[in-house]
Amino acid sequence: MENARMKFYCDESRCIECDGCTIACAEAHELPVGIARRKVITIHEGIPGKEVSTSVACMHCTDAPCEQVCPVDCFYIREDGVVLHDKNKCIGCGYCLYACPFGAPQFPREGIFGSKGAMDKCTMCAGGPLTTNSHHEFELYGQNRIAEGKVPVCAAMCSTKALLVGDAESVSNVIRARVTARGGKGVNSSYGWDKAYKNQ
Amino acid sequence: MRKYIYALIALLSLATVALATDSQIWGEMRIQNILGYGQEESLKLGVWFTFLQSKYFAWVFLGVLIGVPTVFFLHYKIVGQKVFPHSHKKHYAFNLFHRTIHQVAAVSFMVIIPTGFIIVFGDFFGGGTLVRAAKNLHGIFTIPFAIVIIPMALMWIKEAIFNLEDIKWFMILGGYLSKEKQIINATQFNAGQKMWYWVCVLGGLVMILSGAMMFFMDFKIEMLHNLTGLSHIDMLRASAIIHNVMGFILVAVFFTHIYMAAVAIKGAIHSIITGYVEEEEVKFLHNAWYKKLKEKGKF
Ligand code: HEM
Ligand code: SF4
Ligand code: SF4
């Protein structure tokens, strides 16, 4: 059997801009102030018929651009497509941010010179390269819910279930069922879906 | 002059607004970034940066790192050093101020360039502590260089203006391709030195400004957006591209500078350490300057 490919999808016809995902993420992973791995944005604000809100974080892209540009090669891509990185290797150069179509990588300032520290981004609640569910892993990357068989916290908390996460096929099935139920309305795919997954 | 003032203002403002309250990257601006990425009407800087950095930058740096010294090694083997007697009369050309400014820049470069290479080949060095230390040193040694670049630019600008003689110098590459000692009609700086002056001063400013953009990353200077017409994230991408491309040029010409001073003309490096240039060297390699000094009764 082929490996499942994990994807995020935000159904814009359901997102009500409540910011629950952002808060859930920040609380679950005990993120420092100023770091928001997930953020709700409103696109085409004020344009009737076009204004939509959507939740963005790292999309765990196919052929991830961040992975391609990293000078220390600290990214690794799991078999299920989750894009993770090693913070002990990362030098905080910022290149991944310049390459990212979603503005996902962020940099806490550290040290007396206030230089950019190790990059932080969404892990799809899959932790990092350190021992699974260890204290160290939590400190650097947050919870490893995937290892515990739990759904990533943002999607789990989403009150309207606009934000979906799972293997590509299950996500597609949910969307298809919803679109059918809506009588074919709102077929437009989630913002950035084509960019992140190259329509695969 | 105007350029220096703008550059200085930009640098100072970078320092003061580094901690702007509103994020220019992860706040409202993030929408611009997401919508604009790779769009037809944009410059596609994100896509370009990804392409160039993933495919070319490190290879070009490797090419420069190996290629330029190889060329000089061949030159050393085939043409060899030019040796001028050092026992003769000398002229005091570089005073303490000149030498101090030059030495601060020299030390900065000797840290900035190797650490730059360590970052570029960060995967080879395994990332982590070593490469992070290189990154921090790279940034810290930008400060002394930024302090001396303006005085250095001003103290040598008169000597660095190109003239018609320089075309002749370039046609024969200053006579460095032949073993013979030819009389070269150059002023205090020959065309090659002038070229290094401009690459170092203008290129150096570009490196400082693009480096500072990447260092501060999240800051707000309205003027820069108006000037460039770019969004903040695109300015960062442009900085990263420019820093690498200018880096190729700077490194190549820097290696040339070192080879010329330390190897090609035996002992030439002493002039910037002691301040004294040798009569024979000046007579052959900077004959126009030599005549002027003679008129003034020097040597
Ligand atoms: C006069 C010359 C140079 C100056 C003043 C300069 C300055 C800077 C500064 C201030 C930064 C930002 C550091 C940070 O984000 O913490 C930077 C980044 C960088 N520089 Fe340079 N640099 C110079 C030459 C070079 C050269 C020759 C190379 C390559 C061999 C290079 C490679 C890099 C790289 C790869 C980065 C991005 C990674 C990073 O931000 O740490 N630089 N530079
Ligand atoms: S969204 Fe950005 S950080 Fe996440 S995988 Fe894609 S390029 Fe990398
Ligand atoms: S900030 Fe870290 S993860 Fe991003 S490209 Fe630089 S070294 Fe790699």
XYZ file of C-alpha atoms and ligand atoms in Angstrom:
558
model
C 0.000 0.000 0.000
C 1.220 3.472 -0.809
C 1.945 5.744 2.058
C -0.745 8.156 3.106
C 0.055 11.769 2.200
C -0.918 14.137 5.009
C -2.439 17.476 3.975
C -4.112 20.510 5.483
C -7.243 21.960 3.960
C -9.194 24.999 5.071
C -12.758 25.167 3.813
C -13.250 28.889 3.262
C -17.007 28.624 3.144
C -16.904 27.479 6.769
C -14.093 29.495 8.355
C -15.623 32.149 10.615
C -12.342 33.845 11.558
C -12.660 32.864 15.218
C -8.877 32.419 15.645
C -9.491 29.268 17.702
C -6.851 27.345 15.749
C -4.167 29.975 16.441
C -4.868 29.954 20.162
C -5.181 26.173 20.385
C -1.825 25.792 18.656
C -0.051 28.390 20.778
C -1.407 26.870 24.004
C -0.818 23.231 23.108
C 2.800 23.812 22.148
C 3.456 26.540 24.738
C 4.775 28.855 22.055
C 6.583 32.030 23.123
C 4.773 35.342 22.674
C 5.276 36.646 19.168
C 5.310 33.241 17.521
C 2.122 32.112 15.777
C 2.558 28.892 13.884
C -0.984 29.189 12.584
C -2.768 32.380 11.694
C -6.180 33.283 10.356
C -6.076 35.757 7.508
C -8.803 37.473 5.535
C -8.258 37.722 1.820
C -9.807 40.382 -0.419
C -11.131 42.131 2.658
C -14.029 44.464 1.909
C -14.666 43.158 -1.609
C -18.225 41.772 -1.612
C -18.420 38.201 -2.785
C -14.658 37.758 -2.743
C -13.836 38.256 0.931
C -12.888 34.987 2.585
C -11.091 34.016 5.737
C -8.751 31.109 5.872
C -6.307 29.595 8.311
C -2.680 29.351 7.236
C 0.348 27.624 8.655
C 3.082 25.575 7.090
C 1.305 23.536 4.408
C 3.906 20.761 4.363
C 4.432 21.288 0.654
C 5.274 18.744 -1.983
C 8.919 19.381 -3.016
C 9.062 21.835 -0.117
C 10.894 25.016 -1.198
C 12.205 25.556 2.338
C 13.940 22.177 2.230
C 15.553 23.068 -1.098
C 17.171 26.303 0.039
C 18.367 25.452 3.557
C 22.170 25.921 3.606
C 22.631 23.438 6.453
C 20.141 20.910 5.075
C 18.310 20.582 8.362
C 14.908 19.626 6.927
C 13.644 16.090 6.658
C 10.426 14.997 5.060
C 8.554 12.110 6.596
C 7.119 9.391 4.440
C 3.660 10.804 5.041
C 4.796 14.161 3.626
C 5.128 16.064 6.906
C 7.967 18.588 6.583
C 10.054 18.787 9.754
C 13.396 20.324 10.662
C 16.200 19.931 13.181
C 16.465 23.024 15.373
C 19.858 22.006 16.688
C 21.220 22.158 13.152
C 19.333 25.267 12.013
C 21.371 28.486 12.097
C 18.452 30.879 11.739
C 19.525 32.355 8.419
C 16.010 33.071 7.195
C 16.381 31.472 3.775
C 13.430 29.122 4.311
C 11.185 32.135 4.931
C 12.279 33.730 1.660
C 11.471 30.518 -0.205
C 8.143 29.776 1.507
C 4.922 30.657 -0.375
C 3.030 30.943 2.935
C 5.325 33.009 5.140
C 5.366 30.131 7.604
C 8.910 30.102 9.088
C 9.391 32.441 12.060
C 12.393 33.446 14.110
C 12.521 34.151 17.838
C 15.325 36.577 18.706
C 17.979 35.247 21.045
C 21.267 36.098 22.723
C 22.736 39.493 23.542
C 23.002 40.526 19.901
C 19.365 39.731 19.257
C 20.251 37.628 16.257
C 17.714 35.336 14.698
C 17.362 32.083 16.613
C 16.413 28.654 15.283
C 13.450 28.723 12.929
C 10.034 27.724 14.249
C 7.056 26.532 12.251
C 4.092 24.182 12.332
C 5.078 20.524 12.697
C 1.607 19.157 11.991
C 1.855 18.218 15.661
C 4.504 15.654 14.779
C 7.347 16.928 16.986
C 10.920 16.786 15.782
C 13.962 14.568 15.434
C 14.526 14.132 19.193
C 13.239 11.124 21.154
C 9.495 10.951 20.588
C 7.467 12.527 23.390
C 10.598 13.391 25.361
C 10.828 16.573 27.391
C 13.457 17.907 24.968
C 11.242 17.311 21.991
C 8.388 19.180 23.659
C 10.627 22.127 24.583
C 11.835 22.612 21.032
C 8.968 21.465 18.852
C 5.861 21.179 21.041
C 3.530 18.223 21.369
C 3.908 15.129 19.263
C 0.232 14.297 18.950
C 0.655 12.256 15.777
C 2.831 9.787 17.664
C 0.035 9.447 20.235
C -2.509 8.814 17.505
C -4.229 12.170 18.024
C -5.353 14.660 15.405
C -3.299 17.887 15.139
C -4.701 20.284 17.705
C -5.788 23.097 15.347
C -8.079 20.892 13.288
C -9.288 19.033 16.361
C -10.344 22.330 17.970
C -11.853 23.959 14.878
C -15.452 24.679 15.850
C -16.882 24.696 12.328
C -14.566 21.964 11.103
C -13.404 24.291 8.359
C -9.838 23.220 9.006
C -9.213 19.662 7.986
C -6.112 17.549 8.253
C -5.462 13.990 7.296
C -4.363 11.785 4.488
C -5.101 13.288 1.084
C -7.838 10.872 0.210
C -9.890 11.268 3.380
C -9.633 15.055 3.121
C -10.782 14.952 -0.505
C -13.695 12.726 0.399
C -14.894 15.101 3.095
C -14.650 18.066 0.740
C -16.438 16.247 -2.043
C -19.280 15.252 0.230
C -19.578 18.841 1.480
C -19.599 20.322 -2.004
C -22.281 17.871 -3.098
C -24.367 18.755 -0.051
C -23.989 22.463 -0.896
C -25.276 21.794 -4.395
C -21.894 22.307 -6.061
C -21.197 25.673 -4.463
C -17.829 26.569 -2.998
C -15.841 24.156 -5.142
C -12.909 26.553 -5.299
C -10.095 24.817 -3.588
C -8.565 26.216 -0.458
C -6.090 29.082 -0.871
C -2.640 27.858 -1.689
C -3.703 24.236 -2.030
C -2.487 24.182 -5.647
C 0.767 25.906 -4.706
C 1.490 23.597 -1.813
C 0.529 20.286 -3.360
C 0.955 20.986 -7.080
C -2.575 19.740 -7.735
C -1.628 16.219 -6.868
C 28.354 62.001 -1.479
C 24.572 61.887 -1.716
C 24.768 58.119 -1.988
C 26.777 57.810 1.203
C 24.366 59.981 3.082
C 21.399 57.905 1.928
C 23.211 54.708 2.796
C 24.103 56.025 6.222
C 20.552 57.158 6.890
C 19.239 53.780 5.783
C 21.699 52.016 8.062
C 20.891 54.161 11.069
C 17.176 53.822 10.538
C 17.573 50.085 10.216
C 19.131 50.048 13.644
C 16.497 52.219 15.267
C 13.364 50.705 13.815
C 14.480 47.117 14.141
C 11.936 46.579 16.873
C 8.925 48.042 15.127
C 5.725 46.965 16.809
C 3.823 45.786 13.745
C 5.336 42.829 12.013
C 6.074 43.511 8.361
C 6.190 39.802 7.598
C 3.810 37.805 9.751
C 1.055 40.361 10.319
C -1.232 41.844 7.685
C 1.688 41.772 5.235
C 1.547 38.014 5.202
C -1.550 38.202 3.024
C 0.378 40.189 0.395
C 3.115 37.611 0.471
C 0.778 34.636 0.057
C -1.288 36.247 -2.692
C 1.714 37.645 -4.535
C 3.916 34.540 -4.492
C 4.793 33.477 -8.020
C 1.985 35.556 -9.578
C 2.434 36.639 -13.183
C 2.436 40.341 -12.373
C 5.016 39.992 -9.591
C 8.789 39.717 -9.927
C 8.527 36.125 -8.698
C 11.389 36.768 -6.315
C 10.363 33.904 -4.029
C 10.440 31.455 -6.910
C 13.688 32.921 -8.238
C 15.387 32.822 -4.874
C 14.359 29.197 -4.380
C 15.646 28.262 -7.828
C 18.976 30.099 -7.567
C 19.744 29.118 -3.988
C 18.838 25.466 -4.444
C 20.638 25.016 -7.769
C 23.404 27.564 -8.271
C 24.690 29.741 -5.454
C 26.754 27.153 -3.597
C 28.220 25.810 -6.867
C 29.219 29.247 -8.087
C 30.880 29.935 -4.727
C 32.713 26.618 -4.994
C 33.788 27.561 -8.515
C 35.138 30.906 -7.328
C 36.814 29.323 -4.294
C 38.668 26.803 -6.444
C 38.875 28.575 -9.811
C 40.384 31.903 -8.822
C 43.247 30.446 -6.721
C 43.903 27.897 -9.505
C 44.390 30.679 -12.035
C 46.814 32.412 -9.679
C 48.669 29.224 -8.935
C 49.231 28.775 -12.676
C 50.304 32.402 -12.964
C 52.775 31.861 -10.137
C 54.183 28.758 -11.811
C 54.330 30.153 -15.338
C 54.948 33.875 -14.963
C 56.136 33.961 -11.398
C 56.733 36.730 -8.902
C 58.022 40.127 -9.825
C 60.942 40.907 -7.571
C 62.125 44.452 -7.070
C 65.132 45.349 -4.952
C 64.092 46.625 -1.542
C 67.360 48.185 -0.475
C 66.844 51.435 -2.349
C 65.091 54.586 -1.350
C 61.540 54.541 -0.084
C 58.635 56.935 -0.062
C 56.245 57.277 2.891
C 52.913 56.870 1.080
C 50.498 55.577 3.706
C 50.264 57.393 7.023
C 49.043 55.852 10.250
C 45.440 56.845 9.523
C 45.503 55.159 6.092
C 47.033 52.038 7.535
C 44.701 51.807 10.518
C 41.604 52.179 8.355
C 42.962 49.627 5.909
C 43.871 47.134 8.646
C 40.425 47.301 10.248
C 38.880 46.559 6.854
C 41.433 43.802 6.247
C 40.737 42.045 9.534
C 36.974 42.363 8.980
C 37.309 40.748 5.558
C 39.462 37.965 6.911
C 36.586 37.055 9.226
C 33.626 37.924 6.991
C 34.749 35.952 3.946
C 35.688 32.593 5.527
C 32.564 32.690 7.733
C 30.502 33.527 4.634
C 31.854 30.394 2.998
C 31.097 28.330 6.108
C 27.464 29.466 5.915
C 27.245 28.796 2.170
C 28.620 25.283 2.683
C 26.758 24.873 5.990
C 25.623 21.344 5.178
C 29.235 20.261 4.643
C 30.052 21.579 8.135
C 27.022 19.805 9.584
C 25.142 22.927 10.682
C 24.600 23.581 14.387
C 27.016 25.347 16.744
C 29.943 25.836 14.359
C 27.909 27.288 11.502
C 25.811 29.354 13.922
C 29.037 30.803 15.381
C 30.180 31.580 11.840
C 26.901 33.371 11.186
C 27.263 35.449 14.339
C 30.903 36.355 13.600
C 29.917 37.231 10.042
C 27.394 39.700 11.404
C 29.602 41.084 14.202
C 32.567 41.796 11.927
C 30.272 43.713 9.621
C 30.273 46.460 12.283
C 34.006 47.411 12.096
C 33.849 47.189 8.318
C 30.809 49.464 8.234
C 32.647 51.962 10.436
C 35.746 52.204 8.226
C 34.177 51.941 4.780
C 33.254 55.628 4.512
C 36.643 57.014 5.661
C 38.358 54.468 3.397
C 36.213 55.538 0.466
C 36.967 59.215 1.074
C 40.710 58.899 1.704
C 41.407 57.121 -1.581
C 38.717 58.423 -3.910
C 41.046 60.931 -5.623
C 43.475 58.149 -6.522
C 40.700 55.815 -7.649
C 39.108 57.835 -10.424
C 39.703 56.083 -13.740
C 41.565 57.902 -16.532
C 42.463 57.125 -20.152
C 45.781 55.494 -19.230
C 43.779 52.802 -17.446
C 42.463 51.464 -20.750
C 46.035 50.723 -21.801
C 46.649 49.052 -18.444
C 43.680 46.744 -18.979
C 44.806 45.899 -22.552
C 48.056 44.413 -21.260
C 46.641 43.508 -17.814
C 49.259 45.706 -16.206
C 52.094 43.685 -17.695
C 51.425 40.852 -15.273
C 51.267 38.294 -18.070
C 54.924 38.694 -18.925
C 58.032 37.938 -16.927
C 59.711 41.114 -18.038
C 59.662 44.252 -15.986
C 57.914 46.846 -18.104
C 57.496 50.486 -17.297
C 53.811 50.982 -16.607
C 52.504 54.510 -16.773
C 50.082 54.277 -13.831
C 49.401 56.793 -11.088
C 49.482 55.881 -7.386
C 46.814 53.253 -8.008
C 46.821 51.286 -11.241
C 43.607 50.295 -13.005
C 43.428 46.965 -11.178
C 43.722 48.635 -7.797
C 41.096 51.154 -8.821
C 38.780 48.363 -9.791
C 39.268 46.760 -6.382
C 38.592 50.123 -4.736
C 35.197 50.397 -6.438
C 34.220 46.772 -5.910
C 35.222 47.011 -2.271
C 33.538 50.347 -1.568
C 30.355 50.081 -3.635
C 30.132 46.301 -3.346
C 30.903 46.563 0.357
C 28.057 49.010 0.856
C 25.721 46.689 -1.020
C 26.860 43.784 1.178
C 26.389 45.802 4.374
C 22.916 46.970 3.391
C 21.679 43.624 2.080
C 23.220 41.869 5.080
C 21.608 44.334 7.477
C 18.216 43.721 5.869
C 18.584 40.000 6.446
C 19.875 40.499 9.986
C 17.082 42.790 11.177
C 14.548 41.030 8.967
C 11.355 42.386 10.517
C 11.550 46.189 10.495
C 9.702 49.027 8.905
C 11.114 51.763 6.693
C 8.401 53.282 4.536
C 11.007 55.052 2.387
C 12.483 51.767 1.185
C 9.132 50.491 -0.053
C 8.487 53.713 -1.919
C 11.978 53.669 -3.378
C 11.897 50.070 -4.592
C 8.191 49.454 -5.042
C 8.685 46.058 -3.425
C 6.824 44.446 -0.552
C 8.868 43.803 2.554
C 9.308 40.090 1.996
C 10.357 40.726 -1.612
C 13.003 43.187 -0.409
C 14.371 40.438 1.832
C 14.414 38.017 -1.096
C 16.132 40.600 -3.289
C 18.681 41.165 -0.509
C 19.463 37.471 -0.303
C 19.922 37.227 -4.076
C 22.026 40.406 -4.267
C 24.158 39.374 -1.256
C 25.074 36.128 -2.966
C 25.712 37.556 -6.442
C 27.721 40.516 -5.136
C 29.502 37.990 -2.910
C 30.841 36.105 -5.966
C 32.337 39.291 -7.371
C 33.686 40.572 -4.074
C 35.371 37.288 -3.210
C 36.938 36.915 -6.662
C 38.388 40.434 -6.620
C 39.418 40.096 -2.963
C 41.440 36.967 -3.756
C 43.076 38.899 -6.582
C 43.947 41.731 -4.211
C 45.582 39.305 -1.772
C 47.525 37.527 -4.504
C 48.819 40.772 -5.981
C 49.904 42.227 -2.666
C 51.276 39.110 -1.059
C 52.624 37.046 -3.954
C 52.694 38.623 -7.416
C 54.958 41.479 -6.396
C 57.313 40.206 -3.786
C 57.042 42.117 -0.541
C 54.478 44.656 -1.775
C 52.380 43.924 1.291
C 54.960 45.657 3.511
C 53.947 49.036 2.121
C 50.572 48.933 3.842
C 52.166 47.662 7.068
C 55.059 50.127 7.342
C 53.665 52.844 5.086
C 56.764 52.926 2.853
C 56.679 52.075 -0.858
C 59.877 51.014 -2.664
C 61.377 53.292 -5.298
C 61.936 50.519 -7.835
C 58.366 49.282 -7.547
C 56.949 52.739 -8.020
C 59.285 53.463 -10.935
C 58.215 50.389 -12.879
C 54.612 49.857 -11.898
C 53.402 53.408 -11.205
C 55.572 55.505 -13.464
C 53.242 58.512 -13.701
C 53.211 58.729 -9.912
C 56.972 58.214 -9.850
C 57.565 61.214 -12.098
C 55.352 63.381 -9.946
C 57.142 62.323 -6.778
C 60.502 62.959 -8.417
C 59.403 66.467 -9.366
C 58.556 67.095 -5.746
C 61.979 65.882 -4.831
C 60.875 62.700 -3.093
C 63.139 59.589 -2.929
C 31.837 43.013 2.905
C 31.323 41.876 2.809
C 30.143 41.351 3.578
C 29.367 41.929 4.533
C 29.496 43.315 5.120
C 28.374 40.950 4.932
C 27.400 41.136 5.904
C 26.391 40.239 6.198
C 25.396 40.394 7.216
C 25.286 41.576 8.168
C 24.581 39.307 7.175
C 23.381 39.015 8.060
C 23.787 38.073 9.146
C 22.638 37.538 9.935
O 21.541 37.413 9.387
O 22.851 37.224 11.096
C 25.046 38.456 6.124
C 24.475 37.257 5.746
C 25.050 36.354 4.871
N 26.261 36.492 4.220
Fe 27.386 38.143 4.201
N 28.567 39.802 4.208
C 29.643 40.016 3.366
C 30.208 39.130 2.487
C 29.763 37.842 2.290
C 30.414 36.876 1.455
C 31.672 37.136 0.668
C 29.686 35.738 1.532
C 29.930 34.412 0.880
C 31.058 33.838 0.780
C 28.564 35.988 2.401
C 27.591 35.066 2.711
C 26.491 35.346 3.485
C 25.378 34.457 3.648
C 25.265 33.073 3.017
C 24.463 35.106 4.484
C 23.071 34.608 4.852
C 23.061 33.800 6.057
C 22.888 34.607 7.301
O 22.092 35.541 7.332
O 23.528 34.250 8.266
N 28.639 37.278 2.862
N 26.166 39.039 5.551
S 4.617 25.971 3.796
Fe 6.643 26.921 3.781
S 7.678 26.052 5.549
Fe 5.911 24.714 5.105
S 6.706 23.113 3.746
Fe 5.899 24.742 2.426
S 7.723 26.035 2.036
Fe 8.224 24.772 3.795
S 16.610 29.363 9.045
Fe 17.261 27.297 9.648
S 15.815 25.947 8.653
Fe 15.602 27.929 7.637
S 16.975 27.788 5.884
Fe 18.155 28.724 7.538
S 19.202 27.033 8.566
Fe 17.586 26.129 7.284
